[in-house]
Amino acid sequence: MRIALIAGNWKMNTTAAEATKLVREMLDRLEEATGVEKVLCPPFVSLAAVRELVKGSSVKLGAQNMHFEAKGAYTGEISPLMLAGLCEFVILGHSERRQYFGETDHIIGKKIVAALRNRLKPIFCIGEKLEENEAGRTKEIIARQMSQGLSKAKPSPDIVIAYEPIWAIGTGRAADGEQAAATIGFIRYTLSRLWNENVAQELRILYGGSVTSSNIAEFISQPEIDGALVGGASLNAQEFLSIVEQTAAIKTKQSAIRRQQIADSK
Ligand code: 13P
C-alpha cells in the first residue's frame, strides 16, 4: 500500500529567519500526524537550518531543484552530491523551471537519473498548459513528459510524480478531484506501459495546483491520488497543518477499508 505524501514547495519565499519560524510553528503538530509522509521544501539557503530543527522528527526535507552534474564550473548551481547529506527529496521539472529557466524534458531526465544515483527521491513534476488542456491534449503532453523524462531512469518506487496542471498553479483555480484522479489514473497506466505494473502500483502520484485546506479532501478522498504538492498554502502554518491532518485522517480510513477488503477476499 502506498503511503500518502504531502510536500510543501515554498518556492522563492522565506528568509532563513522566516523559514525557521514557520517550521517551529508547525513541528509539534506535524509530528503528531501519522500515516502520511510530510516533506518541507524550503529554499536551498535554509535547508541546513531547517534540517537542524526537524532532526529526530518524522518530518522530511526536499530541495526545489538541482544540477545533474556532481561538481564543476557551473556558477550558481547546486549539485546532487551537495544535497545528498541535506535532504531526502528533490523537486525536479517544476513547470516554473520549465517556463522561466528553459528546462527541457531532456535536462529533467538527466536530473532524475542524477538524483537516483545519489539516493535522492525525485518529485518529478508534469502537467499541461491551459491551451493544451482546452485542445484535449493533456494525455499527449503528459505521455511525452513521462517518456522523455524517465527514458534514462531505472524503474524505481523512490520516484514520486506530481501532476500539476499549469493552469491550476497559483491561480486559485484547482482541477476538480475526479478530473485530477482520471489524469492520475492515466499517469499510472503510462508508467505500467513504460516500466511495469508493479512499479506503477508502488509509485506515488500527487496532485498539485491551488491546493488549500478547503479543497484537499476532494483530492485525497480519491484513492488514485496519493497526496499533494502544495505551493502557496504551505507558507501558512495553519493551512499546511490542516492539509496534512485531513490527509492523515482520510488516508488512514482508506487503508483500513482496503485492508478489510483484502481480508474479506481471502
Ligand atoms: P500553488 O499551490 O501555489 O498553486 O502551487 C502549486 C505548485 O506549484 C507546487 O509545486
PDB file of C-alpha atoms and ligand atoms in Angstrom:
ATOM      1  CA  MET A   1       0.000   0.000   0.000  1.00  0.00           C
ATOM      2  CA  ARG A   2       1.269   3.455  -0.885  1.00  0.00           C
ATOM      3  CA  ILE A   3       1.940   5.879   1.978  1.00  0.00           C
ATOM      4  CA  ALA A   4       0.358   9.292   1.448  1.00  0.00           C
ATOM      5  CA  LEU A   5       2.729  12.202   0.989  1.00  0.00           C
ATOM      6  CA  ILE A   6       2.185  15.928   1.461  1.00  0.00           C
ATOM      7  CA  ALA A   7       5.034  18.165   0.315  1.00  0.00           C
ATOM      8  CA  GLY A   8       5.243  21.920   0.798  1.00  0.00           C
ATOM      9  CA  ASN A   9       7.031  23.714  -2.008  1.00  0.00           C
ATOM     10  CA  TRP A  10       7.943  27.073  -0.525  1.00  0.00           C
ATOM     11  CA  LYS A  11       9.303  28.287  -3.890  1.00  0.00           C
ATOM     12  CA  MET A  12      11.344  31.548  -3.638  1.00  0.00           C
ATOM     13  CA  ASN A  13       9.778  32.552  -0.317  1.00  0.00           C
ATOM     14  CA  THR A  14      11.031  32.924   3.271  1.00  0.00           C
ATOM     15  CA  THR A  15      14.284  34.336   4.581  1.00  0.00           C
ATOM     16  CA  ALA A  16      16.242  31.971   6.823  1.00  0.00           C
ATOM     17  CA  ALA A  17      14.612  33.567   9.888  1.00  0.00           C
ATOM     18  CA  GLU A  18      11.116  33.214   8.405  1.00  0.00           C
ATOM     19  CA  ALA A  19      11.826  29.612   7.441  1.00  0.00           C
ATOM     20  CA  THR A  20      12.813  28.601  10.960  1.00  0.00           C
ATOM     21  CA  LYS A  21       9.815  30.458  12.443  1.00  0.00           C
ATOM     22  CA  LEU A  22       7.448  28.631  10.095  1.00  0.00           C
ATOM     23  CA  VAL A  23       8.919  25.235  10.967  1.00  0.00           C
ATOM     24  CA  ARG A  24       8.764  25.952  14.715  1.00  0.00           C
ATOM     25  CA  GLU A  25       5.085  26.859  14.380  1.00  0.00           C
ATOM     26  CA  MET A  26       4.290  23.535  12.679  1.00  0.00           C
ATOM     27  CA  LEU A  27       6.681  20.949  14.050  1.00  0.00           C
ATOM     28  CA  ASP A  28       4.758  19.537  17.019  1.00  0.00           C
ATOM     29  CA  ARG A  29       1.516  19.033  15.124  1.00  0.00           C
ATOM     30  CA  LEU A  30       3.304  17.708  12.030  1.00  0.00           C
ATOM     31  CA  GLU A  31       4.937  15.146  14.270  1.00  0.00           C
ATOM     32  CA  GLU A  32       1.547  14.053  15.607  1.00  0.00           C
ATOM     33  CA  ALA A  33       0.118  13.401  12.128  1.00  0.00           C
ATOM     34  CA  THR A  34       0.751   9.750  11.338  1.00  0.00           C
ATOM     35  CA  GLY A  35       0.033   7.690   8.243  1.00  0.00           C
ATOM     36  CA  VAL A  36       1.281  10.470   5.978  1.00  0.00           C
ATOM     37  CA  GLU A  37       4.796  11.417   4.941  1.00  0.00           C
ATOM     38  CA  LYS A  38       5.477  15.127   5.480  1.00  0.00           C
ATOM     39  CA  VAL A  39       8.065  16.858   3.329  1.00  0.00           C
ATOM     40  CA  LEU A  40       9.148  20.501   3.533  1.00  0.00           C
ATOM     41  CA  CYS A  41      10.971  22.048   0.574  1.00  0.00           C
ATOM     42  CA  PRO A  42      12.453  25.383   1.694  1.00  0.00           C
ATOM     43  CA  PRO A  43      14.896  27.423  -0.411  1.00  0.00           C
ATOM     44  CA  PHE A  44      18.443  25.968  -0.603  1.00  0.00           C
ATOM     45  CA  VAL A  45      19.893  28.511   1.832  1.00  0.00           C
ATOM     46  CA  SER A  46      17.514  27.417   4.599  1.00  0.00           C
ATOM     47  CA  LEU A  47      17.893  23.662   4.146  1.00  0.00           C
ATOM     48  CA  ALA A  48      20.651  23.267   6.729  1.00  0.00           C
ATOM     49  CA  ALA A  49      18.865  25.339   9.376  1.00  0.00           C
ATOM     50  CA  VAL A  50      15.548  23.558   8.825  1.00  0.00           C
ATOM     51  CA  ARG A  51      17.352  20.230   8.933  1.00  0.00           C
ATOM     52  CA  GLU A  52      18.626  21.028  12.421  1.00  0.00           C
ATOM     53  CA  LEU A  53      15.080  21.829  13.549  1.00  0.00           C
ATOM     54  CA  VAL A  54      13.456  18.672  12.171  1.00  0.00           C
ATOM     55  CA  LYS A  55      16.292  16.342  13.216  1.00  0.00           C
ATOM     56  CA  GLY A  56      14.921  13.343  15.105  1.00  0.00           C
ATOM     57  CA  SER A  57      11.354  14.026  13.907  1.00  0.00           C
ATOM     58  CA  SER A  58       9.389  12.309  11.145  1.00  0.00           C
ATOM     59  CA  VAL A  59       9.409  15.485   9.030  1.00  0.00           C
ATOM     60  CA  LYS A  60      11.495  15.123   5.888  1.00  0.00           C
ATOM     61  CA  LEU A  61      13.166  17.663   3.649  1.00  0.00           C
ATOM     62  CA  GLY A  62      13.339  18.271  -0.057  1.00  0.00           C
ATOM     63  CA  ALA A  63      15.171  20.708  -2.324  1.00  0.00           C
ATOM     64  CA  GLN A  64      13.386  22.559  -5.123  1.00  0.00           C
ATOM     65  CA  ASN A  65      15.885  21.878  -7.906  1.00  0.00           C
ATOM     66  CA  MET A  66      19.450  20.714  -8.575  1.00  0.00           C
ATOM     67  CA  HIS A  67      22.008  20.385 -11.367  1.00  0.00           C
ATOM     68  CA  PHE A  68      22.679  16.978 -12.888  1.00  0.00           C
ATOM     69  CA  GLU A  69      26.488  17.143 -12.601  1.00  0.00           C
ATOM     70  CA  ALA A  70      28.210  16.139  -9.357  1.00  0.00           C
ATOM     71  CA  LYS A  71      30.582  19.148  -9.400  1.00  0.00           C
ATOM     72  CA  GLY A  72      32.351  21.564 -11.694  1.00  0.00           C
ATOM     73  CA  ALA A  73      32.325  25.016 -13.262  1.00  0.00           C
ATOM     74  CA  TYR A  74      28.581  25.712 -13.099  1.00  0.00           C
ATOM     75  CA  THR A  75      28.407  29.034 -11.262  1.00  0.00           C
ATOM     76  CA  GLY A  76      25.382  29.343  -9.053  1.00  0.00           C
ATOM     77  CA  GLU A  77      24.293  25.730  -9.306  1.00  0.00           C
ATOM     78  CA  ILE A  78      23.751  23.124  -6.565  1.00  0.00           C
ATOM     79  CA  SER A  79      24.758  19.511  -7.144  1.00  0.00           C
ATOM     80  CA  PRO A  80      23.151  16.230  -6.090  1.00  0.00           C
ATOM     81  CA  LEU A  81      26.273  15.482  -4.022  1.00  0.00           C
ATOM     82  CA  MET A  82      25.702  18.647  -2.010  1.00  0.00           C
ATOM     83  CA  LEU A  83      22.066  17.772  -1.399  1.00  0.00           C
ATOM     84  CA  ALA A  84      22.615  14.119  -0.584  1.00  0.00           C
ATOM     85  CA  GLY A  85      23.548  14.812   3.032  1.00  0.00           C
ATOM     86  CA  LEU A  86      20.962  17.525   3.497  1.00  0.00           C
ATOM     87  CA  CYS A  87      17.629  16.221   2.254  1.00  0.00           C
ATOM     88  CA  GLU A  88      15.837  13.116   1.072  1.00  0.00           C
ATOM     89  CA  PHE A  89      13.718  14.519  -1.773  1.00  0.00           C
ATOM     90  CA  VAL A  90      14.246  16.917  -4.656  1.00  0.00           C
ATOM     91  CA  ILE A  91      11.575  18.557  -6.808  1.00  0.00           C
ATOM     92  CA  LEU A  92      12.543  18.233 -10.484  1.00  0.00           C
ATOM     93  CA  GLY A  93      10.958  19.590 -13.631  1.00  0.00           C
ATOM     94  CA  HIS A  94       8.618  22.021 -11.916  1.00  0.00           C
ATOM     95  CA  SER A  95       6.668  23.983 -14.524  1.00  0.00           C
ATOM     96  CA  GLU A  96       8.250  27.224 -13.258  1.00  0.00           C
ATOM     97  CA  ARG A  97      11.697  25.747 -14.012  1.00  0.00           C
ATOM     98  CA  ARG A  98      10.465  24.746 -17.458  1.00  0.00           C
ATOM     99  CA  GLN A  99       8.852  28.135 -18.133  1.00  0.00           C
ATOM    100  CA  TYR A 100      11.371  30.617 -16.678  1.00  0.00           C
ATOM    101  CA  PHE A 101      14.645  28.688 -16.805  1.00  0.00           C
ATOM    102  CA  GLY A 102      14.370  26.796 -20.065  1.00  0.00           C
ATOM    103  CA  GLU A 103      14.386  23.296 -18.604  1.00  0.00           C
ATOM    104  CA  THR A 104      13.526  20.699 -21.192  1.00  0.00           C
ATOM    105  CA  ASP A 105      12.310  17.116 -20.814  1.00  0.00           C
ATOM    106  CA  HIS A 106      15.853  16.038 -21.755  1.00  0.00           C
ATOM    107  CA  ILE A 107      17.513  18.098 -18.991  1.00  0.00           C
ATOM    108  CA  ILE A 108      14.921  16.953 -16.466  1.00  0.00           C
ATOM    109  CA  GLY A 109      15.597  13.340 -17.486  1.00  0.00           C
ATOM    110  CA  LYS A 110      19.302  13.819 -16.706  1.00  0.00           C
ATOM    111  CA  LYS A 111      18.430  15.326 -13.334  1.00  0.00           C
ATOM    112  CA  ILE A 112      16.189  12.389 -12.428  1.00  0.00           C
ATOM    113  CA  VAL A 113      18.999   9.931 -13.178  1.00  0.00           C
ATOM    114  CA  ALA A 114      21.485  12.022 -11.160  1.00  0.00           C
ATOM    115  CA  ALA A 115      19.098  12.258  -8.209  1.00  0.00           C
ATOM    116  CA  LEU A 116      18.509   8.496  -8.058  1.00  0.00           C
ATOM    117  CA  ARG A 117      22.238   7.828  -8.388  1.00  0.00           C
ATOM    118  CA  ASN A 118      22.754   9.966  -5.274  1.00  0.00           C
ATOM    119  CA  ARG A 119      19.881   8.341  -3.367  1.00  0.00           C
ATOM    120  CA  LEU A 120      17.691  11.417  -3.614  1.00  0.00           C
ATOM    121  CA  LYS A 121      13.997  10.797  -4.261  1.00  0.00           C
ATOM    122  CA  PRO A 122      12.839  12.892  -7.216  1.00  0.00           C
ATOM    123  CA  ILE A 123       9.443  14.574  -7.100  1.00  0.00           C
ATOM    124  CA  PHE A 124       9.036  14.703 -10.862  1.00  0.00           C
ATOM    125  CA  CYS A 125       6.550  17.385 -11.945  1.00  0.00           C
ATOM    126  CA  ILE A 126       4.468  17.087 -15.084  1.00  0.00           C
ATOM    127  CA  GLY A 127       1.385  18.865 -16.357  1.00  0.00           C
ATOM    128  CA  GLU A 128      -0.233  20.588 -19.290  1.00  0.00           C
ATOM    129  CA  LYS A 129      -0.810  24.261 -20.130  1.00  0.00           C
ATOM    130  CA  LEU A 130      -4.305  25.743 -20.311  1.00  0.00           C
ATOM    131  CA  GLU A 131      -4.377  25.805 -24.109  1.00  0.00           C
ATOM    132  CA  GLU A 132      -3.190  22.194 -24.252  1.00  0.00           C
ATOM    133  CA  ASN A 133      -5.921  21.208 -21.812  1.00  0.00           C
ATOM    134  CA  GLU A 134      -8.564  23.051 -23.814  1.00  0.00           C
ATOM    135  CA  ALA A 135      -7.361  21.435 -27.021  1.00  0.00           C
ATOM    136  CA  GLY A 136      -7.795  17.972 -25.431  1.00  0.00           C
ATOM    137  CA  ARG A 137      -4.041  17.342 -25.494  1.00  0.00           C
ATOM    138  CA  THR A 138      -3.490  16.589 -21.788  1.00  0.00           C
ATOM    139  CA  LYS A 139      -2.692  12.887 -22.244  1.00  0.00           C
ATOM    140  CA  GLU A 140      -0.383  13.521 -25.185  1.00  0.00           C
ATOM    141  CA  ILE A 141       1.627  16.154 -23.252  1.00  0.00           C
ATOM    142  CA  ILE A 142       1.886  14.049 -20.120  1.00  0.00           C
ATOM    143  CA  ALA A 143       2.876  10.924 -22.029  1.00  0.00           C
ATOM    144  CA  ARG A 144       5.662  12.907 -23.746  1.00  0.00           C
ATOM    145  CA  GLN A 145       6.922  14.442 -20.494  1.00  0.00           C
ATOM    146  CA  MET A 146       6.986  10.998 -18.889  1.00  0.00           C
ATOM    147  CA  SER A 147       8.579   9.044 -21.704  1.00  0.00           C
ATOM    148  CA  GLN A 148      11.323  11.661 -22.179  1.00  0.00           C
ATOM    149  CA  GLY A 149      11.813  12.484 -18.502  1.00  0.00           C
ATOM    150  CA  LEU A 150      12.002   8.833 -17.455  1.00  0.00           C
ATOM    151  CA  SER A 151      13.745   7.422 -20.526  1.00  0.00           C
ATOM    152  CA  LYS A 152      17.142   7.011 -18.842  1.00  0.00           C
ATOM    153  CA  ALA A 153      15.946   6.246 -15.316  1.00  0.00           C
ATOM    154  CA  LYS A 154      15.773   2.738 -13.902  1.00  0.00           C
ATOM    155  CA  PRO A 155      12.277   1.857 -12.662  1.00  0.00           C
ATOM    156  CA  SER A 156      12.205   2.877  -9.016  1.00  0.00           C
ATOM    157  CA  PRO A 157       9.476   3.249  -6.392  1.00  0.00           C
ATOM    158  CA  ASP A 158      11.583   6.120  -4.956  1.00  0.00           C
ATOM    159  CA  ILE A 159      10.313   8.364  -7.722  1.00  0.00           C
ATOM    160  CA  VAL A 160       7.275  10.470  -6.856  1.00  0.00           C
ATOM    161  CA  ILE A 161       5.277  12.033  -9.672  1.00  0.00           C
ATOM    162  CA  ALA A 162       3.439  15.305  -9.149  1.00  0.00           C
ATOM    163  CA  TYR A 163       0.688  16.063 -11.617  1.00  0.00           C
ATOM    164  CA  GLU A 164       0.445  19.845 -11.661  1.00  0.00           C
ATOM    165  CA  PRO A 165      -1.759  21.266 -14.426  1.00  0.00           C
ATOM    166  CA  ILE A 166      -0.093  24.606 -15.157  1.00  0.00           C
ATOM    167  CA  TRP A 167      -3.418  26.433 -15.341  1.00  0.00           C
ATOM    168  CA  ALA A 168      -4.069  25.439 -11.714  1.00  0.00           C
ATOM    169  CA  ILE A 169      -0.768  26.646 -10.236  1.00  0.00           C
ATOM    170  CA  GLY A 170      -1.081  29.812  -8.156  1.00  0.00           C
ATOM    171  CA  THR A 171      -4.326  30.728  -9.886  1.00  0.00           C
ATOM    172  CA  GLY A 172      -6.855  29.658  -7.263  1.00  0.00           C
ATOM    173  CA  ARG A 173      -8.409  27.532  -9.999  1.00  0.00           C
ATOM    174  CA  ALA A 174      -7.759  23.958  -8.895  1.00  0.00           C
ATOM    175  CA  ALA A 175      -8.702  20.972 -11.014  1.00  0.00           C
ATOM    176  CA  ASP A 176     -11.653  19.054  -9.609  1.00  0.00           C
ATOM    177  CA  GLY A 177     -10.942  15.835  -7.741  1.00  0.00           C
ATOM    178  CA  GLU A 178     -12.434  13.498 -10.309  1.00  0.00           C
ATOM    179  CA  GLN A 179     -10.686  15.221 -13.198  1.00  0.00           C
ATOM    180  CA  ALA A 180      -7.334  15.034 -11.373  1.00  0.00           C
ATOM    181  CA  ALA A 181      -7.908  11.378 -10.422  1.00  0.00           C
ATOM    182  CA  ALA A 182      -8.695  10.479 -14.039  1.00  0.00           C
ATOM    183  CA  THR A 183      -5.458  12.074 -15.270  1.00  0.00           C
ATOM    184  CA  ILE A 184      -3.508  10.433 -12.465  1.00  0.00           C
ATOM    185  CA  GLY A 185      -5.041   7.097 -13.473  1.00  0.00           C
ATOM    186  CA  PHE A 186      -3.669   7.754 -16.961  1.00  0.00           C
ATOM    187  CA  ILE A 187      -0.239   8.568 -15.487  1.00  0.00           C
ATOM    188  CA  ARG A 188      -0.250   5.238 -13.631  1.00  0.00           C
ATOM    189  CA  TYR A 189      -1.299   3.421 -16.788  1.00  0.00           C
ATOM    190  CA  THR A 190       1.536   5.151 -18.700  1.00  0.00           C
ATOM    191  CA  LEU A 191       4.004   4.019 -16.014  1.00  0.00           C
ATOM    192  CA  SER A 192       2.820   0.444 -16.396  1.00  0.00           C
ATOM    193  CA  ARG A 193       3.466   0.693 -20.142  1.00  0.00           C
ATOM    194  CA  LEU A 194       6.862   2.414 -19.772  1.00  0.00           C
ATOM    195  CA  TRP A 195       8.027   0.108 -16.970  1.00  0.00           C
ATOM    196  CA  ASN A 196       5.744  -2.475 -15.431  1.00  0.00           C
ATOM    197  CA  GLU A 197       2.548  -2.849 -13.458  1.00  0.00           C
ATOM    198  CA  ASN A 198       4.288  -3.486 -10.124  1.00  0.00           C
ATOM    199  CA  VAL A 199       6.267  -0.250 -10.170  1.00  0.00           C
ATOM    200  CA  ALA A 200       3.220   1.607 -11.467  1.00  0.00           C
ATOM    201  CA  GLN A 201       1.246   0.431  -8.439  1.00  0.00           C
ATOM    202  CA  GLU A 202       4.039   1.222  -5.973  1.00  0.00           C
ATOM    203  CA  LEU A 203       4.933   4.694  -7.118  1.00  0.00           C
ATOM    204  CA  ARG A 204       3.202   7.652  -5.519  1.00  0.00           C
ATOM    205  CA  ILE A 205       1.423  10.219  -7.665  1.00  0.00           C
ATOM    206  CA  LEU A 206       0.472  13.590  -6.164  1.00  0.00           C
ATOM    207  CA  TYR A 207      -1.802  16.375  -7.304  1.00  0.00           C
ATOM    208  CA  GLY A 208      -0.578  19.999  -7.231  1.00  0.00           C
ATOM    209  CA  GLY A 209      -2.190  23.328  -8.133  1.00  0.00           C
ATOM    210  CA  SER A 210      -4.115  25.672  -5.806  1.00  0.00           C
ATOM    211  CA  VAL A 211      -4.440  23.059  -3.052  1.00  0.00           C
ATOM    212  CA  THR A 212      -5.795  24.552   0.192  1.00  0.00           C
ATOM    213  CA  SER A 213      -7.315  23.299   3.429  1.00  0.00           C
ATOM    214  CA  SER A 214     -10.732  23.816   1.804  1.00  0.00           C
ATOM    215  CA  ASN A 215     -10.214  21.543  -1.210  1.00  0.00           C
ATOM    216  CA  ILE A 216      -7.621  18.963  -0.067  1.00  0.00           C
ATOM    217  CA  ALA A 217     -10.331  16.457   0.953  1.00  0.00           C
ATOM    218  CA  GLU A 218     -11.711  16.461  -2.591  1.00  0.00           C
ATOM    219  CA  PHE A 219      -8.357  15.259  -3.944  1.00  0.00           C
ATOM    220  CA  ILE A 220      -7.257  12.996  -1.148  1.00  0.00           C
ATOM    221  CA  SER A 221     -10.570  11.131  -0.985  1.00  0.00           C
ATOM    222  CA  GLN A 222      -9.757   9.793  -4.454  1.00  0.00           C
ATOM    223  CA  PRO A 223      -7.856   6.517  -3.833  1.00  0.00           C
ATOM    224  CA  GLU A 224      -5.834   7.131  -7.003  1.00  0.00           C
ATOM    225  CA  ILE A 225      -4.342  10.370  -5.584  1.00  0.00           C
ATOM    226  CA  ASP A 226      -1.565   9.688  -3.078  1.00  0.00           C
ATOM    227  CA  GLY A 227      -1.038  13.194  -1.768  1.00  0.00           C
ATOM    228  CA  ALA A 228      -0.344  16.766  -2.782  1.00  0.00           C
ATOM    229  CA  LEU A 229       2.442  19.154  -3.713  1.00  0.00           C
ATOM    230  CA  VAL A 230       1.347  22.382  -2.066  1.00  0.00           C
ATOM    231  CA  GLY A 231       2.658  25.827  -3.023  1.00  0.00           C
ATOM    232  CA  GLY A 232       1.100  28.979  -1.548  1.00  0.00           C
ATOM    233  CA  ALA A 233      -0.810  27.220   1.234  1.00  0.00           C
ATOM    234  CA  SER A 234       2.382  25.605   2.542  1.00  0.00           C
ATOM    235  CA  LEU A 235       3.633  29.038   3.653  1.00  0.00           C
ATOM    236  CA  ASN A 236       0.805  29.353   6.155  1.00  0.00           C
ATOM    237  CA  ALA A 237       1.292  27.112   9.198  1.00  0.00           C
ATOM    238  CA  GLN A 238      -2.411  26.603   9.967  1.00  0.00           C
ATOM    239  CA  GLU A 239      -3.260  25.911   6.335  1.00  0.00           C
ATOM    240  CA  PHE A 240      -0.472  23.396   5.858  1.00  0.00           C
ATOM    241  CA  LEU A 241      -1.224  21.649   9.153  1.00  0.00           C
ATOM    242  CA  SER A 242      -4.866  21.315   8.216  1.00  0.00           C
ATOM    243  CA  ILE A 243      -3.906  19.856   4.806  1.00  0.00           C
ATOM    244  CA  VAL A 244      -1.601  17.308   6.468  1.00  0.00           C
ATOM    245  CA  GLU A 245      -4.096  16.392   9.200  1.00  0.00           C
ATOM    246  CA  GLN A 246      -7.023  15.944   6.795  1.00  0.00           C
ATOM    247  CA  THR A 247      -4.821  13.761   4.593  1.00  0.00           C
ATOM    248  CA  ALA A 248      -3.742  11.624   7.553  1.00  0.00           C
ATOM    249  CA  ALA A 249      -7.371  11.082   8.616  1.00  0.00           C
ATOM    250  CA  ILE A 250      -8.749  10.301   5.152  1.00  0.00           C
ATOM    251  CA  LYS A 251      -5.896   8.050   4.023  1.00  0.00           C
ATOM    252  CA  THR A 252      -5.879   6.127   7.330  1.00  0.00           C
ATOM    253  CA  LYS A 253      -9.577   5.408   6.821  1.00  0.00           C
ATOM    254  CA  GLN A 254      -8.989   4.362   3.180  1.00  0.00           C
ATOM    255  CA  SER A 255      -6.203   1.976   4.242  1.00  0.00           C
ATOM    256  CA  ALA A 256      -8.406   0.359   6.886  1.00  0.00           C
ATOM    257  CA  ILE A 257     -11.170  -0.223   4.306  1.00  0.00           C
ATOM    258  CA  ARG A 258      -8.635  -1.643   1.845  1.00  0.00           C
ATOM    259  CA  ARG A 259      -7.189  -3.994   4.475  1.00  0.00           C
ATOM    260  CA  GLN A 260     -10.684  -5.192   5.346  1.00  0.00           C
ATOM    261  CA  GLN A 261     -11.464  -5.819   1.659  1.00  0.00           C
ATOM    262  CA  ILE A 262      -8.275  -7.873   1.304  1.00  0.00           C
ATOM    263  CA  ALA A 263      -9.090  -9.865   4.449  1.00  0.00           C
ATOM    264  CA  ASP A 264     -12.675 -10.485   3.243  1.00  0.00           C
ATOM    265  CA  SER A 265     -11.475 -11.703  -0.140  1.00  0.00           C
ATOM    266  CA  LYS A 266      -9.265 -14.399   1.466  1.00  0.00           C
TER     267      LYS A 266
HETATM  268  P1  13P B   1       0.087  26.587  -5.620  1.00  0.00           P
HETATM  269  O1  13P B   1      -0.337  25.598  -4.560  1.00  0.00           O
HETATM  270  O2  13P B   1       0.515  27.910  -5.048  1.00  0.00           O
HETATM  271  O3  13P B   1      -0.925  26.694  -6.707  1.00  0.00           O
HETATM  272  O4  13P B   1       1.426  25.985  -6.276  1.00  0.00           O
HETATM  273  C1  13P B   1       1.432  24.672  -6.692  1.00  0.00           C
HETATM  274  C2  13P B   1       2.818  24.300  -7.014  1.00  0.00           C
HETATM  275  O5  13P B   1       3.381  24.751  -7.980  1.00  0.00           O
HETATM  276  C3  13P B   1       3.509  23.362  -6.105  1.00  0.00           C
HETATM  277  O6  13P B   1       4.709  22.927  -6.652  1.00  0.00           O
END
